[in-house]
Amino acid sequence: MALEHALLVALREQPASGLELAQRFGRSIGFFWSATHQQIYRVLGRMETDGWVRVETVAQQGRPDKKVYDVTELGGTALADWLAEPSADTPLRSDLAVKLRGASFGDREAVLDVVRARVVDHHTRLGHYRQLMKRDYPAPHSLAGLELDQYLVLRGGILMEETWIAWLTEYLEAHS
Amino acid sequence: MALEHALLVALREQPASGLELAQRFGRSIGFFWSATHQQIYRVLGRMETDGWVRVETVAQQGRPDKKVYDVTELGGTALADWLAEPSADTPLRSDLAVKLRGASFGDREAVLDVVRARVVDHHTRLGHYRQLMKRDYPAPHSLAGLELDQYLVLRGGILMEETWIAWLTEYLEAHS
DNA sequence: CTCACGTTTGCAACTCGTTGCATAGGTGGT
DNA sequence: ACCACCTATGCAACGAGTTGCAAACGTGAG
């Protein structure tokens, strides 16, 4: 699918090793895409044989060598092509929504507890995002290009978290 | 993951055949969970061997027989158990977000076109949801139990669509 | 020196989801 | 009769994602 392309975007922003990519995915890009290190290694290998990335082994002090990947010209055009493709919108895949809908068929109070726990999660994440926002983009109106895009994606993460909280709160209030 | 449980919820609402389930997933429950008929057939088969559902072959006039599935007691308790489990929140997995972030590395105008197309999609879907809302739940405050839950999930679908539109609109405006 | 620990890379097995195709019953047109 | 089409069920193959484990390298503690 498109983990390839997510990696291309990440590597164009900054060349990195597999593990560094995995860590970055836990942060910024990971708002909208996640991947484990095993998956990343496998895909990087495939991308290397396809000639989308080149690799350079870098010695480190006090640590094993790392293999730093960078995007080739071929990879760059593959990315540009993909960016221009129409993208089908993926249905949400939320198991929590299924639980909300099915609450009548189990212990409703237990489901409400599950929902309350998730509200806490979303608040935590939202707090984290807002902190990033304040730290990295204190003056959004002066941004342009890559930085503006990064800001806008973080902004989307915040909007999504706020929506989850609003929705789940509405659910809890309707059932109280 | 939890397609099993989504099917249990659907079948508890109304026993159905595989194809009917696939069609319903294109609608109501499908706001937050989708599945093709092949996948549904496979999972229904597994659920039958596990004793979660029972099956009854129903003759129809002018059509091939269909196999109507219903939830067993064992399936009911499996569902109730799952409903009470905490549910980890799934990262969003949106390839559009990756494109937004990577737009600098390709043709920005092309990416904006992709975004505009998606805004249209979301508007279409939102219109559809609002129509369902008006038709099926004209008086939300009088709802309770299963119907209230169904209403609230549809409500969530609407909130999500509105958020997508708001976000993508903000993106377009920032780049104009 | 050895052992526990952390880092980086990687393999293997499994599950889940998608795509393409196949089969079988039935309708209606020519 | 034949063909095109719809409904309903299903198989097989592939690709994507997850989980558990392992190997290789280095540091620091005892």
CSV table of C-alpha atoms (C1' of nucleotides) in Angstrom, one decimal:
chain,number,residue,atom,x,y,z
A,1,MET,CA,0.0,0.0,0.0
A,2,ALA,CA,1.6,3.2,1.1
A,3,LEU,CA,4.1,2.6,3.9
A,4,GLU,CA,6.7,2.9,1.1
A,5,HIS,CA,5.5,6.4,0.5
A,6,ALA,CA,5.3,7.4,4.1
A,7,LEU,CA,8.9,6.3,4.4
A,8,LEU,CA,9.9,8.3,1.3
A,9,VAL,CA,8.3,11.4,2.8
A,10,ALA,CA,10.1,10.8,6.1
A,11,LEU,CA,13.5,10.2,4.4
A,12,ARG,CA,13.1,13.3,2.2
A,13,GLU,CA,12.6,15.3,5.3
A,14,GLN,CA,15.7,13.8,6.9
A,15,PRO,CA,17.7,10.7,6.0
A,16,ALA,CA,17.7,8.1,8.8
A,17,SER,CA,18.2,4.5,9.8
A,18,GLY,CA,15.4,2.0,10.3
A,19,LEU,CA,15.2,2.4,14.0
A,20,GLU,CA,15.2,6.2,13.8
A,21,LEU,CA,12.4,6.0,11.4
A,22,ALA,CA,10.5,3.8,13.8
A,23,GLN,CA,11.0,6.3,16.5
A,24,ARG,CA,9.9,9.2,14.4
A,25,PHE,CA,6.8,7.3,13.4
A,26,GLY,CA,5.9,7.1,17.0
A,27,ARG,CA,5.8,10.9,16.9
A,28,SER,CA,5.1,13.4,14.1
A,29,ILE,CA,4.1,11.3,11.1
A,30,GLY,CA,2.7,8.7,13.4
A,31,PHE,CA,-0.4,10.8,14.0
A,32,PHE,CA,-1.7,9.4,10.8
A,33,TRP,CA,0.4,6.4,10.1
A,34,SER,CA,2.1,3.9,12.4
A,35,ALA,CA,4.6,1.1,11.7
A,36,THR,CA,6.7,-1.2,13.8
A,37,HIS,CA,10.5,-1.5,13.2
A,38,GLN,CA,10.2,-5.0,11.7
A,39,GLN,CA,7.8,-3.7,9.1
A,40,ILE,CA,10.0,-0.8,8.4
A,41,TYR,CA,13.1,-2.9,7.9
A,42,ARG,CA,11.4,-5.2,5.5
A,43,VAL,CA,10.0,-2.3,3.4
A,44,LEU,CA,13.4,-0.5,3.4
A,45,GLY,CA,14.9,-3.7,2.0
A,46,ARG,CA,12.4,-3.9,-0.7
A,47,MET,CA,12.8,-0.2,-1.5
A,48,GLU,CA,16.6,-0.7,-1.7
A,49,THR,CA,16.3,-3.5,-4.2
A,50,ASP,CA,13.8,-1.4,-6.2
A,51,GLY,CA,16.4,1.4,-6.3
A,52,TRP,CA,14.2,3.9,-4.4
A,53,VAL,CA,16.7,4.4,-1.6
A,54,ARG,CA,20.4,4.1,-1.2
A,55,VAL,CA,22.1,3.0,2.0
A,56,GLU,CA,25.2,4.1,3.8
A,57,THR,CA,26.7,2.3,6.8
A,58,VAL,CA,27.6,4.7,9.5
A,59,ALA,CA,29.9,3.8,12.4
A,60,GLN,CA,29.0,5.2,15.7
A,61,GLN,CA,30.9,5.4,19.0
A,62,GLY,CA,29.7,3.2,21.7
A,63,ARG,CA,27.0,1.7,19.5
A,64,PRO,CA,26.6,-0.8,16.7
A,65,ASP,CA,26.8,0.6,13.2
A,66,LYS,CA,23.6,1.9,11.6
A,67,LYS,CA,22.5,1.9,8.0
A,68,VAL,CA,21.3,5.3,7.0
A,69,TYR,CA,18.9,5.5,4.1
A,70,ASP,CA,18.5,8.3,1.7
A,71,VAL,CA,16.1,8.7,-1.2
A,72,THR,CA,17.4,8.2,-4.8
A,73,GLU,CA,16.2,10.2,-7.8
A,74,LEU,CA,14.1,7.2,-8.8
A,75,GLY,CA,12.5,7.1,-5.4
A,76,GLY,CA,11.8,10.9,-5.7
A,77,THR,CA,9.9,10.5,-8.9
A,78,ALA,CA,8.0,7.5,-7.4
A,79,LEU,CA,7.0,9.7,-4.6
A,80,ALA,CA,6.0,12.6,-6.8
A,81,ASP,CA,3.9,10.2,-8.9
A,82,TRP,CA,2.1,8.9,-5.9
A,83,LEU,CA,1.4,12.3,-4.5
A,84,ALA,CA,-0.5,13.3,-7.6
A,85,GLU,CA,-2.7,10.1,-7.5
A,86,PRO,CA,-6.2,10.4,-6.2
A,87,SER,CA,-6.5,8.8,-2.8
A,88,ALA,CA,-9.5,6.8,-1.9
A,89,ASP,CA,-10.8,7.5,1.6
A,90,THR,CA,-10.4,4.7,4.1
A,91,PRO,CA,-13.3,3.9,6.4
A,92,LEU,CA,-12.5,4.5,10.0
A,93,ARG,CA,-12.0,1.0,11.4
A,94,SER,CA,-12.8,1.9,15.0
A,95,ASP,CA,-13.6,-1.0,17.3
A,96,LEU,CA,-14.8,1.4,19.9
A,97,ALA,CA,-17.6,2.5,17.6
A,98,VAL,CA,-18.7,-1.1,17.3
A,99,LYS,CA,-18.8,-1.4,21.1
A,100,LEU,CA,-20.9,1.8,21.4
A,101,ARG,CA,-23.4,0.4,18.9
A,102,GLY,CA,-23.5,-3.0,20.6
A,103,ALA,CA,-23.6,-1.9,24.2
A,104,SER,CA,-27.2,-3.2,24.6
A,105,PHE,CA,-25.9,-6.7,24.2
A,106,GLY,CA,-23.6,-6.7,27.1
A,107,ASP,CA,-23.0,-4.9,30.4
A,108,ARG,CA,-23.7,-1.2,29.6
A,109,GLU,CA,-21.9,0.1,32.6
A,110,ALA,CA,-18.7,-1.8,31.6
A,111,VAL,CA,-18.9,-0.2,28.1
A,112,LEU,CA,-19.2,3.2,29.7
A,113,ASP,CA,-16.0,2.5,31.6
A,114,VAL,CA,-14.3,1.5,28.4
A,115,VAL,CA,-15.4,4.8,26.9
A,116,ARG,CA,-14.3,6.8,30.0
A,117,ALA,CA,-10.8,5.3,29.7
A,118,ARG,CA,-10.7,6.2,26.0
A,119,VAL,CA,-11.7,9.8,26.8
A,120,VAL,CA,-8.7,10.0,29.1
A,121,ASP,CA,-6.4,8.6,26.4
A,122,HIS,CA,-7.6,11.2,23.9
A,123,HIS,CA,-7.2,14.0,26.4
A,124,THR,CA,-3.6,12.9,27.1
A,125,ARG,CA,-2.8,12.8,23.4
A,126,LEU,CA,-4.4,16.1,22.8
A,127,GLY,CA,-2.4,17.6,25.5
A,128,HIS,CA,0.8,16.2,23.9
A,129,TYR,CA,-0.2,17.6,20.5
A,130,ARG,CA,-0.9,21.1,21.9
A,131,GLN,CA,2.5,21.1,23.6
A,132,LEU,CA,4.2,20.2,20.3
A,133,MET,CA,2.2,23.0,18.7
A,134,LYS,CA,3.3,25.6,21.2
A,135,ARG,CA,6.9,24.5,21.1
A,136,ASP,CA,7.4,24.0,17.3
A,137,TYR,CA,4.9,26.4,15.7
A,138,PRO,CA,4.4,29.4,17.9
A,139,ALA,CA,3.8,31.7,14.9
A,140,PRO,CA,1.8,29.6,12.4
A,141,HIS,CA,1.0,32.5,10.1
A,142,SER,CA,4.6,33.0,9.1
A,143,LEU,CA,5.1,29.4,8.0
A,144,ALA,CA,5.4,28.2,4.4
A,145,GLY,CA,6.3,25.2,2.4
A,146,LEU,CA,7.4,22.1,4.3
A,147,GLU,CA,7.0,23.6,7.7
A,148,LEU,CA,3.5,24.8,6.9
A,149,ASP,CA,2.5,21.3,5.8
A,150,GLN,CA,3.9,19.8,9.0
A,151,TYR,CA,2.0,22.4,11.0
A,152,LEU,CA,-1.2,21.7,9.2
A,153,VAL,CA,-0.9,17.9,9.7
A,154,LEU,CA,-0.4,18.4,13.4
A,155,ARG,CA,-3.4,20.7,13.3
A,156,GLY,CA,-5.4,17.9,11.8
A,157,GLY,CA,-4.3,15.6,14.6
A,158,ILE,CA,-5.6,18.1,17.1
A,159,LEU,CA,-8.9,18.5,15.4
A,160,MET,CA,-9.4,14.7,15.3
A,161,GLU,CA,-8.6,14.3,19.0
A,162,GLU,CA,-11.0,17.1,19.9
A,163,THR,CA,-13.7,15.5,17.8
A,164,TRP,CA,-13.3,12.1,19.5
A,165,ILE,CA,-13.5,13.8,22.9
A,166,ALA,CA,-16.6,15.7,21.9
A,167,TRP,CA,-18.3,12.6,20.5
A,168,LEU,CA,-17.5,10.3,23.4
A,169,THR,CA,-18.6,13.0,25.9
A,170,GLU,CA,-21.9,13.3,24.1
A,171,TYR,CA,-22.2,9.5,24.3
A,172,LEU,CA,-21.6,9.5,28.1
A,173,GLU,CA,-24.0,12.4,28.7
A,174,ALA,CA,-26.7,10.7,26.7
A,175,HIS,CA,-26.4,7.6,28.9
A,176,SER,CA,-26.3,9.3,32.2
B,1,MET,CA,-9.1,-8.4,14.9
B,2,ALA,CA,-12.7,-7.8,15.7
B,3,LEU,CA,-14.7,-8.4,12.6
B,4,GLU,CA,-16.1,-11.3,14.4
B,5,HIS,CA,-17.5,-9.0,17.0
B,6,ALA,CA,-18.8,-6.5,14.5
B,7,LEU,CA,-20.7,-9.4,12.9
B,8,LEU,CA,-22.1,-10.5,16.3
B,9,VAL,CA,-23.5,-7.0,16.9
B,10,ALA,CA,-25.0,-6.9,13.4
B,11,LEU,CA,-26.6,-10.4,13.8
B,12,ARG,CA,-27.9,-9.6,17.3
B,13,GLU,CA,-29.7,-6.6,15.8
B,14,GLN,CA,-31.1,-8.8,13.0
B,15,PRO,CA,-30.2,-12.3,11.8
B,16,ALA,CA,-29.0,-12.2,8.2
B,17,SER,CA,-27.2,-14.0,5.4
B,18,GLY,CA,-23.6,-13.2,4.4
B,19,LEU,CA,-24.6,-11.0,1.5
B,20,GLU,CA,-27.1,-9.1,3.5
B,21,LEU,CA,-24.4,-8.4,6.1
B,22,ALA,CA,-22.1,-7.2,3.4
B,23,GLN,CA,-24.8,-4.8,2.2
B,24,ARG,CA,-25.5,-3.6,5.7
B,25,PHE,CA,-21.8,-3.0,6.3
B,26,GLY,CA,-21.9,-0.7,3.3
B,27,ARG,CA,-24.4,1.3,5.3
B,28,SER,CA,-25.0,1.8,9.0
B,29,ILE,CA,-22.2,-0.2,10.8
B,30,GLY,CA,-20.0,0.5,7.9
B,31,PHE,CA,-19.4,4.1,9.0
B,32,PHE,CA,-16.7,2.7,11.3
B,33,TRP,CA,-16.1,-0.8,10.0
B,34,SER,CA,-16.0,-2.2,6.5
B,35,ALA,CA,-15.7,-5.7,5.1
B,36,THR,CA,-16.1,-7.4,1.7
B,37,HIS,CA,-18.4,-10.3,1.3
B,38,GLN,CA,-15.5,-12.8,0.9
B,39,GLN,CA,-14.1,-11.8,4.2
B,40,ILE,CA,-17.5,-12.0,5.8
B,41,TYR,CA,-18.1,-15.5,4.5
B,42,ARG,CA,-14.8,-16.7,5.8
B,43,VAL,CA,-15.3,-15.3,9.2
B,44,LEU,CA,-18.9,-16.6,9.4
B,45,GLY,CA,-17.6,-20.1,8.6
B,46,ARG,CA,-15.1,-19.8,11.4
B,47,MET,CA,-17.7,-18.5,13.8
B,48,GLU,CA,-19.9,-21.4,13.0
B,49,THR,CA,-17.3,-24.0,13.7
B,50,ASP,CA,-16.6,-22.2,16.9
B,51,GLY,CA,-20.3,-22.4,17.9
B,52,TRP,CA,-20.8,-18.7,18.0
B,53,VAL,CA,-23.6,-18.7,15.4
B,54,ARG,CA,-26.1,-21.2,14.0
B,55,VAL,CA,-27.1,-21.3,10.4
B,56,GLU,CA,-30.5,-22.0,8.7
B,57,THR,CA,-30.9,-22.5,5.0
B,58,VAL,CA,-33.8,-20.5,3.7
B,59,ALA,CA,-35.4,-21.1,0.3
B,60,GLN,CA,-36.4,-18.0,-1.6
B,61,GLN,CA,-38.7,-17.5,-4.6
B,62,GLY,CA,-36.9,-16.5,-7.8
B,63,ARG,CA,-33.5,-16.6,-6.1
B,64,PRO,CA,-31.0,-19.1,-4.8
B,65,ASP,CA,-31.2,-20.3,-1.3
B,66,LYS,CA,-29.6,-18.2,1.4
B,67,LYS,CA,-28.0,-19.2,4.7
B,68,VAL,CA,-29.3,-17.1,7.5
B,69,TYR,CA,-27.1,-16.8,10.5
B,70,ASP,CA,-28.1,-16.2,14.1
B,71,VAL,CA,-26.1,-15.8,17.3
B,72,THR,CA,-25.9,-18.7,19.7
B,73,GLU,CA,-25.8,-18.3,23.5
B,74,LEU,CA,-22.0,-19.0,23.3
B,75,GLY,CA,-21.7,-16.2,20.8
B,76,GLY,CA,-23.7,-13.9,23.0
B,77,THR,CA,-21.3,-14.4,25.9
B,78,ALA,CA,-18.3,-14.0,23.7
B,79,LEU,CA,-19.8,-10.7,22.6
B,80,ALA,CA,-20.5,-9.6,26.1
B,81,ASP,CA,-17.0,-10.4,27.2
B,82,TRP,CA,-15.5,-8.4,24.3
B,83,LEU,CA,-17.7,-5.4,25.0
B,84,ALA,CA,-16.3,-5.1,28.5
B,85,GLU,CA,-12.6,-5.3,27.4
B,86,PRO,CA,-10.6,-2.1,27.2
B,87,SER,CA,-10.1,-1.1,23.6
B,88,ALA,CA,-6.8,0.3,22.4
B,89,ASP,CA,-7.1,3.2,20.2
B,90,THR,CA,-6.0,2.6,16.6
B,91,PRO,CA,-3.9,5.3,14.9
B,92,LEU,CA,-5.7,6.8,12.0
B,93,ARG,CA,-3.9,5.4,8.9
B,94,SER,CA,-4.8,8.1,6.5
B,95,ASP,CA,-2.7,8.2,3.3
B,96,LEU,CA,-4.1,11.6,2.6
B,97,ALA,CA,-2.4,13.0,5.6
B,98,VAL,CA,0.9,11.6,4.4
B,99,LYS,CA,0.3,13.4,1.1
B,100,LEU,CA,-0.5,16.6,2.8
B,101,ARG,CA,2.8,16.4,4.7
B,102,GLY,CA,4.8,15.4,1.7
B,103,ALA,CA,3.3,17.9,-0.8
B,104,SER,CA,6.6,19.9,-1.0
B,105,PHE,CA,8.3,16.9,-2.6
B,106,GLY,CA,6.0,16.8,-5.6
B,107,ASP,CA,3.6,18.9,-7.6
B,108,ARG,CA,1.8,21.0,-5.0
B,109,GLU,CA,-1.1,21.9,-7.3
B,110,ALA,CA,-1.7,18.2,-8.0
B,111,VAL,CA,-1.9,17.5,-4.3
B,112,LEU,CA,-4.4,20.4,-3.9
B,113,ASP,CA,-6.5,18.8,-6.6
B,114,VAL,CA,-6.4,15.5,-4.7
B,115,VAL,CA,-7.5,17.3,-1.6
B,116,ARG,CA,-10.3,19.1,-3.4
B,117,ALA,CA,-11.6,15.8,-4.6
B,118,ARG,CA,-11.6,14.4,-1.1
B,119,VAL,CA,-13.5,17.4,0.2
B,120,VAL,CA,-16.2,16.6,-2.3
B,121,ASP,CA,-16.3,13.0,-1.2
B,122,HIS,CA,-16.7,14.0,2.4
B,123,HIS,CA,-19.5,16.5,1.6
B,124,THR,CA,-21.3,13.7,-0.3
B,125,ARG,CA,-21.0,11.3,2.6
B,126,LEU,CA,-22.0,14.0,5.1
B,127,GLY,CA,-25.1,14.7,3.1
B,128,HIS,CA,-26.0,11.1,3.1
B,129,TYR,CA,-25.6,10.8,6.8
B,130,ARG,CA,-27.7,13.8,7.5
B,131,GLN,CA,-30.4,12.4,5.3
B,132,LEU,CA,-30.4,9.2,7.3
B,133,MET,CA,-30.5,11.2,10.5
B,134,LYS,CA,-33.6,13.1,9.4
B,135,ARG,CA,-35.3,10.0,8.2
B,136,ASP,CA,-34.5,7.6,11.0
B,137,TYR,CA,-34.1,9.7,14.1
B,138,PRO,CA,-36.3,12.8,13.8
B,139,ALA,CA,-36.7,13.0,17.6
B,140,PRO,CA,-33.4,12.0,19.2
B,141,HIS,CA,-34.3,13.0,22.7
B,142,SER,CA,-36.9,10.3,23.0
B,143,LEU,CA,-34.6,7.5,22.1
B,144,ALA,CA,-33.2,4.9,24.5
B,145,GLY,CA,-31.3,1.6,24.4
B,146,LEU,CA,-30.3,0.1,21.1
B,147,GLU,CA,-31.9,2.9,19.1
B,148,LEU,CA,-30.1,5.6,21.1
B,149,ASP,CA,-26.8,3.8,20.5
B,150,GLN,CA,-27.4,3.5,16.8
B,151,TYR,CA,-28.3,7.2,16.7
B,152,LEU,CA,-25.1,8.1,18.6
B,153,VAL,CA,-22.9,6.2,16.3
B,154,LEU,CA,-24.4,7.9,13.3
B,155,ARG,CA,-23.9,11.1,15.1
B,156,GLY,CA,-20.2,10.2,15.4
B,157,GLY,CA,-20.0,9.6,11.7
B,158,ILE,CA,-21.3,13.1,11.1
B,159,LEU,CA,-18.9,14.7,13.5
B,160,MET,CA,-16.0,12.9,11.8
B,161,GLU,CA,-17.0,14.0,8.4
B,162,GLU,CA,-17.5,17.6,9.5
B,163,THR,CA,-14.0,17.5,11.0
B,164,TRP,CA,-12.4,16.2,7.8
B,165,ILE,CA,-14.1,18.9,5.8
B,166,ALA,CA,-13.0,21.6,8.3
B,167,TRP,CA,-9.4,20.3,8.3
B,168,LEU,CA,-9.0,20.0,4.5
B,169,THR,CA,-10.7,23.4,4.0
B,170,GLU,CA,-8.2,24.9,6.4
B,171,TYR,CA,-5.4,23.2,4.4
B,172,LEU,CA,-6.7,24.6,1.1
B,173,GLU,CA,-7.1,28.1,2.5
B,174,ALA,CA,-3.6,28.1,4.0
B,175,HIS,CA,-2.2,27.2,0.5
B,176,SER,CA,-4.2,29.8,-1.5
C,1,DC,C1',36.1,-12.2,32.7
C,2,DT,C1',31.5,-12.6,32.8
C,3,DC,C1',26.9,-11.2,32.9
C,4,DA,C1',23.2,-8.1,32.4
C,5,DC,C1',21.6,-4.5,29.6
C,6,DG,C1',20.7,-1.4,25.6
C,7,DT,C1',21.0,-0.7,20.4
C,8,DT,C1',20.4,-2.0,15.8
C,9,DT,C1',19.3,-5.2,12.5
C,10,DG,C1',16.9,-9.0,11.0
C,11,DC,C1',14.1,-13.8,10.3
C,12,DA,C1',9.9,-16.7,10.7
C,13,DA,C1',5.2,-17.5,11.5
C,14,DC,C1',0.8,-16.0,11.9
C,15,DT,C1',-3.4,-13.2,11.1
C,16,DC,C1',-6.0,-10.0,8.6
C,17,DG,C1',-7.7,-7.9,4.4
C,18,DT,C1',-8.0,-7.6,-0.7
C,19,DT,C1',-8.4,-9.1,-5.5
C,20,DG,C1',-9.6,-12.1,-9.0
C,21,DC,C1',-12.0,-15.9,-10.2
C,22,DA,C1',-15.4,-19.9,-9.9
C,23,DT,C1',-19.7,-22.1,-9.1
C,24,DA,C1',-24.6,-22.7,-9.0
C,25,DG,C1',-29.5,-21.2,-9.1
C,26,DG,C1',-32.7,-18.3,-11.2
C,27,DT,C1',-34.9,-14.6,-14.6
C,28,DG,C1',-35.8,-12.6,-19.0
C,29,DG,C1',-34.8,-11.5,-23.9
C,30,DT,C1',-34.1,-13.2,-28.6
D,1,DA,C1',-32.3,-23.3,-26.8
D,2,DC,C1',-29.1,-19.8,-25.9
D,3,DC,C1',-27.1,-15.8,-23.8
D,4,DA,C1',-26.7,-12.0,-20.7
D,5,DC,C1',-27.5,-10.8,-16.2
D,6,DC,C1',-28.5,-11.0,-11.0
D,7,DT,C1',-28.1,-13.3,-6.5
D,8,DA,C1',-25.5,-16.0,-3.3
D,9,DT,C1',-21.8,-18.6,-1.8
D,10,DG,C1',-17.2,-19.7,-1.9
D,11,DC,C1',-11.8,-20.8,-3.2
D,12,DA,C1',-7.0,-19.4,-3.9
D,13,DA,C1',-3.3,-16.4,-3.9
D,14,DC,C1',-1.3,-12.4,-2.6
D,15,DG,C1',0.1,-8.5,0.2
D,16,DA,C1',0.1,-6.0,4.5
D,17,DG,C1',0.7,-5.9,9.5
D,18,DT,C1',1.7,-8.1,14.0
D,19,DT,C1',4.3,-10.8,17.3
D,20,DG,C1',7.9,-13.4,19.1
D,21,DC,C1',12.4,-14.4,18.8
D,22,DA,C1',17.4,-14.0,17.7
D,23,DA,C1',22.0,-12.3,16.4
D,24,DA,C1',25.7,-9.0,16.6
D,25,DC,C1',27.9,-5.2,18.8
D,26,DG,C1',28.9,-2.3,22.5
D,27,DT,C1',28.8,-0.5,27.6
D,28,DG,C1',29.2,-0.8,32.4
D,29,DA,C1',28.8,-3.5,37.0
D,30,DG,C1',30.5,-7.0,39.9
